[in-house]
Protein backbone atom coordinates (compact mmCIF):
# COMPACT_ATOMS: atom_id res chain seq x y z
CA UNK A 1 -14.74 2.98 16.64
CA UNK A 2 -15.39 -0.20 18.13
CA UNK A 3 -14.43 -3.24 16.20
CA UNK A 4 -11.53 -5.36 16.07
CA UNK A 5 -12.89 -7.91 13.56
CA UNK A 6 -16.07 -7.38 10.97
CA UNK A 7 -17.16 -10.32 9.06
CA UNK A 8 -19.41 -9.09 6.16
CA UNK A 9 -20.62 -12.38 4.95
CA UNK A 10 -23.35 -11.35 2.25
CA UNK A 11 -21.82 -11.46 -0.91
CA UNK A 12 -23.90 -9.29 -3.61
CA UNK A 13 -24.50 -6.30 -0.95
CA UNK A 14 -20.98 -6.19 1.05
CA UNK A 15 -18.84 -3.55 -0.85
CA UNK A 16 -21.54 -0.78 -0.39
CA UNK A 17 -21.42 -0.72 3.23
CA UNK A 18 -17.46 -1.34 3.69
CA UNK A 19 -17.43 2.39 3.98
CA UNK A 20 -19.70 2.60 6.63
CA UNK A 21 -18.47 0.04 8.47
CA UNK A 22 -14.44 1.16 8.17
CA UNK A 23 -15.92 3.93 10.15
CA UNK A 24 -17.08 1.55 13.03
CA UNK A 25 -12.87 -0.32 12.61
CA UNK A 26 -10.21 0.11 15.15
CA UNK A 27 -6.68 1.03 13.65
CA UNK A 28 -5.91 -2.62 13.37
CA UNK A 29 -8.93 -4.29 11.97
CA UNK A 30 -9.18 -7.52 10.21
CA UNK A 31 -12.03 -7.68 7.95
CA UNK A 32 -13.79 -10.77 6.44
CA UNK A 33 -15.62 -9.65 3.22
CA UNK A 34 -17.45 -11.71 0.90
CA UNK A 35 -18.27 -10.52 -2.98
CA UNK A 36 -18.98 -12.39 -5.93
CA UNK A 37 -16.25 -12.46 -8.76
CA UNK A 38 -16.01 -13.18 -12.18
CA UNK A 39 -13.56 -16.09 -12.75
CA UNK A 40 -10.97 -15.06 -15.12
CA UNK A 41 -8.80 -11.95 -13.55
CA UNK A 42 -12.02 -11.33 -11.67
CA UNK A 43 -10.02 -11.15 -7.70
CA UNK A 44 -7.56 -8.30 -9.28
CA UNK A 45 -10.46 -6.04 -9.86
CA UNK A 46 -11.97 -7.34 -6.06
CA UNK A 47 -8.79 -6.52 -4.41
CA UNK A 48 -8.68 -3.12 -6.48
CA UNK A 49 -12.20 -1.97 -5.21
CA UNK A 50 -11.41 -3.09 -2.14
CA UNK A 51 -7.82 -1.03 -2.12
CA UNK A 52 -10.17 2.08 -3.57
CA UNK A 53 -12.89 2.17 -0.90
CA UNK A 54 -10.25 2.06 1.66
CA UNK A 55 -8.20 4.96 0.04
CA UNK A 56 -11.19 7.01 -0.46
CA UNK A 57 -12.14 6.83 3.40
CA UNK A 58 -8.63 7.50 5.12
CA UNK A 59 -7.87 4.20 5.52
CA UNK A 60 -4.60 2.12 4.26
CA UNK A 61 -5.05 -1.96 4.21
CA UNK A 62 -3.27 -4.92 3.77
CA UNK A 63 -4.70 -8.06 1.89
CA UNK A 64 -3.71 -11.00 3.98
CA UNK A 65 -5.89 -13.63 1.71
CA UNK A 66 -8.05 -13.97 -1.13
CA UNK A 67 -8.93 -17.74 -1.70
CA UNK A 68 -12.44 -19.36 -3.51
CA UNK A 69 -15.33 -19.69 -0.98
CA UNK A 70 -18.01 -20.91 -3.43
CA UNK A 71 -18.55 -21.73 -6.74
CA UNK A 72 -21.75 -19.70 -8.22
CA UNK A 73 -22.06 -20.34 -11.67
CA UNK A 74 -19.48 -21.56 -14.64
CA UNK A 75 -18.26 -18.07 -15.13
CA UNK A 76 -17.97 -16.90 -11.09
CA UNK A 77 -17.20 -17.51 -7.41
CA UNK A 78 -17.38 -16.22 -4.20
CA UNK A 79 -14.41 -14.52 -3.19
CA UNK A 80 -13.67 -14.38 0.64
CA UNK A 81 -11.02 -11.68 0.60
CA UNK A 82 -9.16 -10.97 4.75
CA UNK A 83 -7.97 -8.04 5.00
CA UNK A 84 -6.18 -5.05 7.96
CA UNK A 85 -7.09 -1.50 7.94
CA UNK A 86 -4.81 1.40 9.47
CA UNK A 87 -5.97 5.01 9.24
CA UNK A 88 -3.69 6.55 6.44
CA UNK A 89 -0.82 9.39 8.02
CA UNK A 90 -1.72 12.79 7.11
């Protein structure tokens, strides 16, 4: 476990590797991840996955932002979502 801050930039490929790289987080983290969202109710579901892939590694977080990075087409955007991690308690 080595980093402090992860910035996971590439949009259509990010949420497959957040597992692998919540292994490489410090309790602590912030993470900077990037996905692609649909515009109606689409950062719910974002946040959801997000909350999910945490869960299922051991990890708790804590969504500090979500805000509009890009616009991609009339029915999505790129969602820049900043986020925590802690290792859940046993």
């Amino acid at each position: 476990m080595i980093a402090d801050r992860v910035v996971m930039p590439h949009p259509s490929g990010a949420m497959e590797f957040l597992p692998k790289v919540l292994g490489a987080c410090r309790d602590g983290a912030t993470i900077h991840l990037y996905a692609f969202v649909e515009n109606d109710g689409g950062e719910k579901e974002f946040v959801g996955n997000i909350r999910t892939i945490c869960g299922n590694a051991g990890f708790a977080c804590r969504i500090k932002s979500i805000r509009q990075a890009l616009s991609y087409s009339p029915h999505a955007h790129q969602a820049c979502a900043d986020f925590t991690i802690r290792r859940a308690r046993k």
